[in-house]
Amino acid sequence: MKIRTMKYMVKEGFANTYRNLLMTLASVSTVIASLIIFGIFLMLIINFSYNINRLKAQMEIVVFLKPDATEFEASNVELKIKNDERVLTYTKITKEQAYAQLINIYLEDSDILDGLTPDFLSESFRIHLKNVEESAAFTEEISKLDGVEDVNYPYESLKKLSTVLNWINAGSMVVLTLLLIVSVSIIANTIKLTVYARRKEIEIMKYIGASDWFIRWPFIIEGIIIGFTGALIAFILTSYLYNSVESFVNSHAVEYGISDLIKIVSLGNVGGQIFVIYAIIGVVMGSIGSVISVRRHLNV
C-alpha cells in the first residue's frame, strides 16, 4: 500500500468522525461508559486478587509437637521443615515462649492459668510456605512424623477465598461481554450513517475500479478513532476515580488498624496495564463495529 493511499484513508477516517459528529459523540460516550464499568470490575478483580493473595501469604501452618516428644523427635521435625524447599519461613515456639504468650493473652484473667506450667504445653512451629496451594500436601507429610501431635492450617478459609475470586472473575466476564455487544452495535450504527451518506460516492469509486478494501479502510479507521478516543477518556476518568478511592480506603485502613487486611493497589503499579487493556478493547470494539457495518450495508 502506497504512503499516499494510507494518508488518504487516515484523512477520510478522521473526516468521517466529523461528518456525523452527534453519532460519533454517542459512540465515544458508549465506549467510555462501557470501559468505565468494565474498569470498575477489573479494579475489583485486581484488588480482590491482591488482598486475597496477601491473606493467603499471612496464613500459616502450625505444627504442634506432643508434650512428651523427645529432643531427637523435635530436632528431626525441625530439620524436615528447615530443609523443605516449599518452606518460606518458620518460627519455633518453645514451651516457655508459649507460656509467656498465654500470660499476655490472659493478663487480666490470670486466675485461669493457676497451676499451669510450661511443662504442660507443647512446642510448636509456625510455618509460611512459598505457595499456599501446597499446604495440603505439606501438612499431610509433616503430620506423619514421629513426635507430631497435630497440624493446623486454614484449609476451609483458603478454599472459600479462592471460590469468591473465581465467581468475581466469571461475573466480570459476563458483564464485559454484554458491554462489548452493546458498544459494537452502537458503533456499527454510527458507521452505517456515514456509509449511507456517502453511498453515491462509493458507487462512483466502485465504478472506476476502487478495491473493496480501499473503500472499507476509511470506515475501519473511523471506528478505531472512536474506540481509542473513548478508551483514552475512560482511562483518564477511571484514574481520577481510582486515585480518590485508593487514598480514602488506604488512609482509613491505617486509621482503623486494618491495613494488614485491606489495601488498595497503587495506580502506579497497574496504570500502564489498565491503559493498554482499555486501548485494545476500545480499538477492537471500534474495528469490529466498522467491519460489521461495512459488510452489511455496503454492496462491495
mmCIF file of C-alpha atoms in Angstrom:
data_model
loop_
_atom_site.group_PDB
_atom_site.id
_atom_site.type_symbol
_atom_site.label_atom_id
_atom_site.label_comp_id
_atom_site.label_asym_id
_atom_site.label_seq_id
_atom_site.Cartn_x
_atom_site.Cartn_y
_atom_site.Cartn_z
ATOM 1 C CA MET A 1 0.000 0.000 0.000
ATOM 2 C CA LYS A 2 1.394 3.391 -1.028
ATOM 3 C CA ILE A 3 2.035 6.127 1.538
ATOM 4 C CA ARG A 4 -0.249 8.499 -0.395
ATOM 5 C CA THR A 5 -3.055 5.945 -0.222
ATOM 6 C CA MET A 6 -2.535 5.460 3.509
ATOM 7 C CA LYS A 7 -2.659 9.226 4.059
ATOM 8 C CA TYR A 8 -5.926 9.405 2.132
ATOM 9 C CA MET A 9 -7.502 6.620 4.197
ATOM 10 C CA VAL A 10 -6.427 8.149 7.513
ATOM 11 C CA LYS A 11 -7.642 11.593 6.391
ATOM 12 C CA GLU A 12 -11.003 10.164 5.364
ATOM 13 C CA GLY A 13 -11.266 8.259 8.632
ATOM 14 C CA PHE A 14 -10.859 11.475 10.631
ATOM 15 C CA ALA A 15 -13.208 13.349 8.282
ATOM 16 C CA ASN A 16 -15.910 10.712 8.763
ATOM 17 C CA THR A 17 -15.917 11.306 12.513
ATOM 18 C CA TYR A 18 -16.773 14.988 11.888
ATOM 19 C CA ARG A 19 -19.422 14.346 9.231
ATOM 20 C CA ASN A 20 -21.619 12.552 11.829
ATOM 21 C CA LEU A 21 -20.454 14.374 14.925
ATOM 22 C CA LEU A 22 -23.511 13.664 17.090
ATOM 23 C CA MET A 23 -23.416 9.916 16.433
ATOM 24 C CA THR A 24 -19.656 9.935 16.857
ATOM 25 C CA LEU A 25 -20.073 11.552 20.289
ATOM 26 C CA ALA A 26 -22.761 8.996 21.138
ATOM 27 C CA SER A 27 -20.428 6.148 20.154
ATOM 28 C CA VAL A 28 -17.482 7.622 22.081
ATOM 29 C CA SER A 29 -19.751 8.078 25.117
ATOM 30 C CA THR A 30 -20.848 4.456 24.872
ATOM 31 C CA VAL A 31 -17.254 3.274 24.718
ATOM 32 C CA ILE A 32 -16.403 5.484 27.713
ATOM 33 C CA ALA A 33 -19.336 4.198 29.765
ATOM 34 C CA SER A 34 -18.629 0.582 28.833
ATOM 35 C CA LEU A 35 -14.931 0.818 29.706
ATOM 36 C CA ILE A 36 -15.553 2.650 32.978
ATOM 37 C CA ILE A 37 -17.978 -0.072 34.092
ATOM 38 C CA PHE A 38 -15.523 -2.704 32.876
ATOM 39 C CA GLY A 39 -12.730 -0.843 34.662
ATOM 40 C CA ILE A 40 -14.650 -0.947 37.931
ATOM 41 C CA PHE A 41 -14.958 -4.717 37.651
ATOM 42 C CA LEU A 42 -11.318 -5.013 36.581
ATOM 43 C CA MET A 43 -10.121 -2.930 39.537
ATOM 44 C CA LEU A 44 -12.247 -5.036 41.872
ATOM 45 C CA ILE A 45 -10.679 -8.212 40.485
ATOM 46 C CA ILE A 46 -7.161 -6.794 40.757
ATOM 47 C CA ASN A 47 -7.666 -5.654 44.346
ATOM 48 C CA PHE A 48 -9.559 -8.765 45.422
ATOM 49 C CA SER A 49 -6.770 -10.897 43.965
ATOM 50 C CA TYR A 50 -4.110 -8.738 45.602
ATOM 51 C CA ASN A 51 -5.745 -8.802 49.037
ATOM 52 C CA ILE A 52 -6.638 -12.485 48.836
ATOM 53 C CA ASN A 53 -3.033 -13.301 47.962
ATOM 54 C CA ARG A 54 -1.899 -11.115 50.893
ATOM 55 C CA LEU A 55 -4.250 -13.010 53.202
ATOM 56 C CA LYS A 56 -3.017 -16.300 51.800
ATOM 57 C CA ALA A 57 0.576 -15.227 52.423
ATOM 58 C CA GLN A 58 -0.335 -14.408 56.027
ATOM 59 C CA MET A 59 -1.886 -17.818 56.580
ATOM 60 C CA GLU A 60 0.412 -20.100 58.498
ATOM 61 C CA ILE A 61 0.649 -23.780 59.226
ATOM 62 C CA VAL A 62 1.091 -24.564 62.913
ATOM 63 C CA VAL A 63 2.757 -27.864 63.825
ATOM 64 C CA PHE A 64 2.222 -28.928 67.447
ATOM 65 C CA LEU A 65 4.562 -31.477 68.969
ATOM 66 C CA LYS A 66 3.469 -33.934 71.615
ATOM 67 C CA PRO A 67 4.108 -32.633 75.162
ATOM 68 C CA ASP A 68 6.303 -35.691 75.785
ATOM 69 C CA ALA A 69 8.125 -35.551 72.437
ATOM 70 C CA THR A 70 11.815 -36.381 72.779
ATOM 71 C CA GLU A 71 14.563 -33.962 71.849
ATOM 72 C CA PHE A 72 15.509 -36.215 68.953
ATOM 73 C CA GLU A 73 11.927 -36.156 67.593
ATOM 74 C CA ALA A 74 11.742 -32.357 67.932
ATOM 75 C CA SER A 75 15.066 -31.913 66.152
ATOM 76 C CA ASN A 76 14.011 -34.277 63.369
ATOM 77 C CA VAL A 77 10.782 -32.333 62.769
ATOM 78 C CA GLU A 78 12.633 -29.012 62.703
ATOM 79 C CA LEU A 79 15.234 -30.444 60.296
ATOM 80 C CA LYS A 80 12.475 -31.625 57.979
ATOM 81 C CA ILE A 81 10.871 -28.162 58.000
ATOM 82 C CA LYS A 82 14.165 -26.340 57.566
ATOM 83 C CA ASN A 83 15.268 -28.419 54.564
ATOM 84 C CA ASP A 84 11.910 -28.417 52.779
ATOM 85 C CA GLU A 85 12.111 -26.244 49.635
ATOM 86 C CA ARG A 86 8.430 -25.328 49.939
ATOM 87 C CA VAL A 87 9.002 -23.506 53.226
ATOM 88 C CA LEU A 88 9.476 -19.744 53.026
ATOM 89 C CA THR A 89 9.971 -19.029 56.741
ATOM 90 C CA TYR A 90 9.340 -20.797 60.022
ATOM 91 C CA THR A 91 9.471 -19.922 63.721
ATOM 92 C CA LYS A 92 9.963 -22.331 66.594
ATOM 93 C CA ILE A 93 7.866 -21.662 69.699
ATOM 94 C CA THR A 94 9.288 -23.299 72.822
ATOM 95 C CA LYS A 95 7.192 -24.306 75.805
ATOM 96 C CA GLU A 96 8.429 -21.269 77.721
ATOM 97 C CA GLN A 97 7.554 -18.909 74.859
ATOM 98 C CA ALA A 98 4.093 -20.452 74.533
ATOM 99 C CA TYR A 99 3.550 -19.995 78.267
ATOM 100 C CA ALA A 100 4.639 -16.342 78.055
ATOM 101 C CA GLN A 101 2.167 -15.779 75.216
ATOM 102 C CA LEU A 102 -0.640 -17.245 77.311
ATOM 103 C CA ILE A 103 0.227 -14.907 80.179
ATOM 104 C CA ASN A 104 -0.001 -11.917 77.823
ATOM 105 C CA ILE A 105 -3.317 -13.111 76.413
ATOM 106 C CA TYR A 106 -4.917 -13.713 79.817
ATOM 107 C CA LEU A 107 -3.215 -10.834 81.574
ATOM 108 C CA GLU A 108 -6.478 -9.607 83.115
ATOM 109 C CA ASP A 109 -7.712 -13.140 83.910
ATOM 110 C CA SER A 110 -4.546 -14.662 85.291
ATOM 111 C CA ASP A 111 -6.563 -16.931 87.593
ATOM 112 C CA ILE A 112 -7.280 -19.116 84.561
ATOM 113 C CA LEU A 113 -3.603 -20.071 84.406
ATOM 114 C CA ASP A 114 -3.284 -21.100 88.064
ATOM 115 C CA GLY A 115 -1.465 -24.412 88.287
ATOM 116 C CA LEU A 116 -0.396 -24.315 84.636
ATOM 117 C CA THR A 117 3.337 -24.625 83.930
ATOM 118 C CA PRO A 118 5.321 -24.682 80.676
ATOM 119 C CA ASP A 119 5.710 -28.457 81.001
ATOM 120 C CA PHE A 120 2.013 -28.918 80.214
ATOM 121 C CA LEU A 121 2.368 -27.112 76.903
ATOM 122 C CA SER A 122 3.689 -28.263 73.545
ATOM 123 C CA GLU A 123 6.480 -26.941 71.421
ATOM 124 C CA SER A 124 5.275 -25.759 68.015
ATOM 125 C CA PHE A 125 6.441 -24.461 64.651
ATOM 126 C CA ARG A 126 4.710 -21.623 62.772
ATOM 127 C CA ILE A 127 5.366 -22.066 59.050
ATOM 128 C CA HIS A 128 4.785 -19.934 55.965
ATOM 129 C CA LEU A 129 5.024 -21.642 52.599
ATOM 130 C CA LYS A 130 6.165 -20.089 49.336
ATOM 131 C CA ASN A 131 2.981 -21.370 47.700
ATOM 132 C CA VAL A 132 -0.028 -21.818 49.976
ATOM 133 C CA GLU A 133 -1.628 -24.127 47.414
ATOM 134 C CA GLU A 134 0.859 -26.771 48.581
ATOM 135 C CA SER A 135 -0.409 -26.594 52.160
ATOM 136 C CA ALA A 136 -2.440 -29.812 51.995
ATOM 137 C CA ALA A 137 0.437 -31.964 50.742
ATOM 138 C CA PHE A 138 2.919 -30.362 53.152
ATOM 139 C CA THR A 139 0.561 -30.806 56.109
ATOM 140 C CA GLU A 140 -0.012 -34.473 55.308
ATOM 141 C CA GLU A 141 3.723 -35.184 55.186
ATOM 142 C CA ILE A 142 4.536 -33.341 58.424
ATOM 143 C CA SER A 143 1.676 -34.949 60.341
ATOM 144 C CA LYS A 144 3.207 -38.400 59.753
ATOM 145 C CA LEU A 145 6.483 -37.557 61.527
ATOM 146 C CA ASP A 146 7.192 -39.033 64.957
ATOM 147 C CA GLY A 147 6.518 -36.600 67.790
ATOM 148 C CA VAL A 148 3.899 -34.558 65.910
ATOM 149 C CA GLU A 149 0.579 -34.335 67.723
ATOM 150 C CA ASP A 150 -1.415 -32.051 65.440
ATOM 151 C CA VAL A 151 -1.064 -29.806 62.379
ATOM 152 C CA ASN A 152 -3.400 -26.856 61.842
ATOM 153 C CA TYR A 153 -3.896 -24.818 58.705
ATOM 154 C CA PRO A 154 -6.939 -22.823 57.455
ATOM 155 C CA TYR A 155 -7.956 -25.075 54.560
ATOM 156 C CA GLU A 156 -11.623 -24.001 54.533
ATOM 157 C CA SER A 157 -10.765 -20.295 54.608
ATOM 158 C CA LEU A 158 -8.338 -20.744 51.736
ATOM 159 C CA LYS A 159 -10.938 -22.650 49.728
ATOM 160 C CA LYS A 160 -13.638 -20.006 50.307
ATOM 161 C CA LEU A 161 -11.332 -17.163 49.289
ATOM 162 C CA SER A 162 -10.454 -18.939 46.046
ATOM 163 C CA THR A 163 -14.148 -19.623 45.326
ATOM 164 C CA VAL A 164 -15.076 -15.968 45.836
ATOM 165 C CA LEU A 165 -12.332 -14.880 43.448
ATOM 166 C CA ASN A 166 -13.471 -17.367 40.791
ATOM 167 C CA TRP A 167 -17.073 -16.093 40.986
ATOM 168 C CA ILE A 168 -15.914 -12.499 40.639
ATOM 169 C CA ASN A 169 -13.855 -13.392 37.568
ATOM 170 C CA ALA A 170 -16.805 -15.215 35.967
ATOM 171 C CA GLY A 171 -19.245 -12.380 36.693
ATOM 172 C CA SER A 172 -16.897 -9.790 35.264
ATOM 173 C CA MET A 173 -16.509 -11.733 32.025
ATOM 174 C CA VAL A 174 -20.314 -11.865 31.590
ATOM 175 C CA VAL A 175 -20.659 -8.117 32.179
ATOM 176 C CA LEU A 176 -17.801 -7.351 29.805
ATOM 177 C CA THR A 177 -19.328 -9.485 27.050
ATOM 178 C CA LEU A 178 -22.675 -7.673 27.332
ATOM 179 C CA LEU A 179 -20.971 -4.271 27.286
ATOM 180 C CA LEU A 180 -18.944 -5.211 24.220
ATOM 181 C CA ILE A 181 -22.071 -6.294 22.330
ATOM 182 C CA VAL A 182 -23.877 -3.018 23.117
ATOM 183 C CA SER A 183 -20.857 -0.881 22.232
ATOM 184 C CA VAL A 184 -20.158 -2.681 18.951
ATOM 185 C CA SER A 185 -23.830 -2.286 17.962
ATOM 186 C CA ILE A 186 -23.824 1.481 18.541
ATOM 187 C CA ILE A 187 -20.506 1.981 16.736
ATOM 188 C CA ALA A 188 -21.821 -0.088 13.801
ATOM 189 C CA ASN A 189 -24.873 2.173 13.583
ATOM 190 C CA THR A 190 -22.633 5.247 13.557
ATOM 191 C CA ILE A 191 -20.553 3.875 10.684
ATOM 192 C CA LYS A 192 -23.772 2.890 8.901
ATOM 193 C CA LEU A 193 -24.848 6.549 8.755
ATOM 194 C CA THR A 194 -21.536 7.514 7.169
ATOM 195 C CA VAL A 195 -21.845 4.706 4.647
ATOM 196 C CA TYR A 196 -25.392 5.756 3.748
ATOM 197 C CA ALA A 197 -24.458 9.433 3.385
ATOM 198 C CA ARG A 198 -21.613 8.555 1.006
ATOM 199 C CA ARG A 199 -23.379 5.816 -0.930
ATOM 200 C CA LYS A 200 -23.278 7.659 -4.283
ATOM 201 C CA GLU A 201 -19.585 8.480 -3.864
ATOM 202 C CA ILE A 202 -18.915 4.826 -3.063
ATOM 203 C CA GLU A 203 -20.820 3.727 -6.175
ATOM 204 C CA ILE A 204 -18.644 6.017 -8.312
ATOM 205 C CA MET A 205 -15.464 4.684 -6.617
ATOM 206 C CA LYS A 206 -16.583 1.117 -7.376
ATOM 207 C CA TYR A 207 -17.410 2.096 -10.953
ATOM 208 C CA ILE A 208 -13.892 3.423 -11.589
ATOM 209 C CA GLY A 209 -12.330 0.279 -10.126
ATOM 210 C CA ALA A 210 -11.626 1.016 -6.445
ATOM 211 C CA SER A 211 -10.991 -2.177 -4.482
ATOM 212 C CA ASP A 212 -13.250 -3.304 -1.640
ATOM 213 C CA TRP A 213 -10.564 -2.693 0.996
ATOM 214 C CA PHE A 214 -9.803 0.759 -0.402
ATOM 215 C CA ILE A 215 -13.421 1.634 0.371
ATOM 216 C CA ARG A 216 -13.558 -0.222 3.690
ATOM 217 C CA TRP A 217 -10.408 1.130 5.354
ATOM 218 C CA PRO A 218 -11.556 4.742 5.973
ATOM 219 C CA PHE A 219 -14.590 3.405 7.846
ATOM 220 C CA ILE A 220 -12.451 0.968 9.839
ATOM 221 C CA ILE A 221 -10.086 3.816 10.750
ATOM 222 C CA GLU A 222 -13.122 5.841 11.835
ATOM 223 C CA GLY A 223 -14.121 3.026 14.178
ATOM 224 C CA ILE A 224 -10.570 2.773 15.527
ATOM 225 C CA ILE A 225 -10.538 6.540 16.204
ATOM 226 C CA ILE A 226 -13.862 6.306 18.048
ATOM 227 C CA GLY A 227 -12.688 3.325 20.108
ATOM 228 C CA PHE A 228 -9.299 4.776 21.008
ATOM 229 C CA THR A 229 -10.722 8.209 21.899
ATOM 230 C CA GLY A 230 -13.284 6.586 24.172
ATOM 231 C CA ALA A 231 -10.583 4.424 25.753
ATOM 232 C CA LEU A 232 -8.327 7.423 26.427
ATOM 233 C CA ILE A 233 -11.081 9.483 28.071
ATOM 234 C CA ALA A 234 -12.295 6.455 30.037
ATOM 235 C CA PHE A 235 -8.776 5.849 31.363
ATOM 236 C CA ILE A 236 -8.436 9.486 32.497
ATOM 237 C CA LEU A 237 -11.784 9.367 34.322
ATOM 238 C CA THR A 238 -11.074 5.935 35.804
ATOM 239 C CA SER A 239 -7.647 7.067 37.029
ATOM 240 C CA TYR A 240 -9.127 10.086 38.809
ATOM 241 C CA LEU A 241 -11.833 7.962 40.437
ATOM 242 C CA TYR A 242 -9.399 5.192 41.383
ATOM 243 C CA ASN A 243 -6.893 7.584 42.974
ATOM 244 C CA SER A 244 -9.672 9.039 45.120
ATOM 245 C CA VAL A 245 -10.836 5.597 46.255
ATOM 246 C CA GLU A 246 -7.261 4.431 46.876
ATOM 247 C CA SER A 247 -6.452 7.426 49.059
ATOM 248 C CA PHE A 248 -9.709 7.133 51.025
ATOM 249 C CA VAL A 249 -9.562 3.370 51.651
ATOM 250 C CA ASN A 250 -5.856 3.121 52.461
ATOM 251 C CA SER A 251 -5.896 6.092 54.843
ATOM 252 C CA HIS A 252 -8.921 4.750 56.720
ATOM 253 C CA ALA A 253 -7.464 1.237 56.797
ATOM 254 C CA VAL A 254 -4.390 2.639 58.572
ATOM 255 C CA GLU A 255 -6.564 4.739 60.863
ATOM 256 C CA TYR A 256 -8.648 1.756 61.966
ATOM 257 C CA GLY A 257 -5.676 -0.609 62.156
ATOM 258 C CA ILE A 258 -6.844 -2.984 59.418
ATOM 259 C CA SER A 259 -4.162 -2.222 56.833
ATOM 260 C CA ASP A 260 -2.953 -5.841 57.136
ATOM 261 C CA LEU A 261 -6.366 -6.995 55.887
ATOM 262 C CA ILE A 262 -7.287 -4.334 53.321
ATOM 263 C CA LYS A 263 -5.035 -2.392 50.981
ATOM 264 C CA ILE A 264 -5.783 -0.845 47.594
ATOM 265 C CA VAL A 265 -3.126 -1.388 44.939
ATOM 266 C CA SER A 266 -1.407 1.821 43.848
ATOM 267 C CA LEU A 267 -2.438 3.032 40.388
ATOM 268 C CA GLY A 268 1.244 3.422 39.563
ATOM 269 C CA ASN A 269 1.612 -0.364 39.746
ATOM 270 C CA VAL A 270 -1.275 -1.181 37.396
ATOM 271 C CA GLY A 271 -1.970 2.037 35.466
ATOM 272 C CA GLY A 272 0.097 1.093 32.418
ATOM 273 C CA GLN A 273 -1.564 -2.304 32.131
ATOM 274 C CA ILE A 274 -5.030 -0.789 32.538
ATOM 275 C CA PHE A 275 -4.406 1.740 29.755
ATOM 276 C CA VAL A 276 -3.176 -0.971 27.381
ATOM 277 C CA ILE A 277 -6.268 -3.099 28.138
ATOM 278 C CA TYR A 278 -8.560 -0.099 27.610
ATOM 279 C CA ALA A 279 -6.853 0.816 24.335
ATOM 280 C CA ILE A 280 -7.001 -2.742 22.978
ATOM 281 C CA ILE A 281 -10.672 -3.180 23.907
ATOM 282 C CA GLY A 282 -11.608 0.249 22.530
ATOM 283 C CA VAL A 283 -9.815 -0.300 19.224
ATOM 284 C CA VAL A 284 -11.217 -3.818 18.882
ATOM 285 C CA MET A 285 -14.764 -2.588 19.582
ATOM 286 C CA GLY A 286 -14.387 0.191 17.014
ATOM 287 C CA SER A 287 -12.865 -2.099 14.396
ATOM 288 C CA ILE A 288 -15.490 -4.820 14.801
ATOM 289 C CA GLY A 289 -18.295 -2.245 14.670
ATOM 290 C CA SER A 290 -16.887 -0.827 11.441
ATOM 291 C CA VAL A 291 -16.355 -4.209 9.790
ATOM 292 C CA ILE A 292 -19.905 -5.310 10.650
ATOM 293 C CA SER A 293 -21.406 -2.080 9.300
ATOM 294 C CA VAL A 294 -19.401 -2.036 6.071
ATOM 295 C CA ARG A 295 -20.033 -5.720 5.380
ATOM 296 C CA ARG A 296 -23.780 -5.495 5.949
ATOM 297 C CA HIS A 297 -24.525 -2.110 4.432
ATOM 298 C CA LEU A 298 -22.086 -1.781 1.545
ATOM 299 C CA ASN A 299 -22.513 -3.805 -1.584
ATOM 300 C CA VAL A 300 -18.780 -4.179 -2.162
#
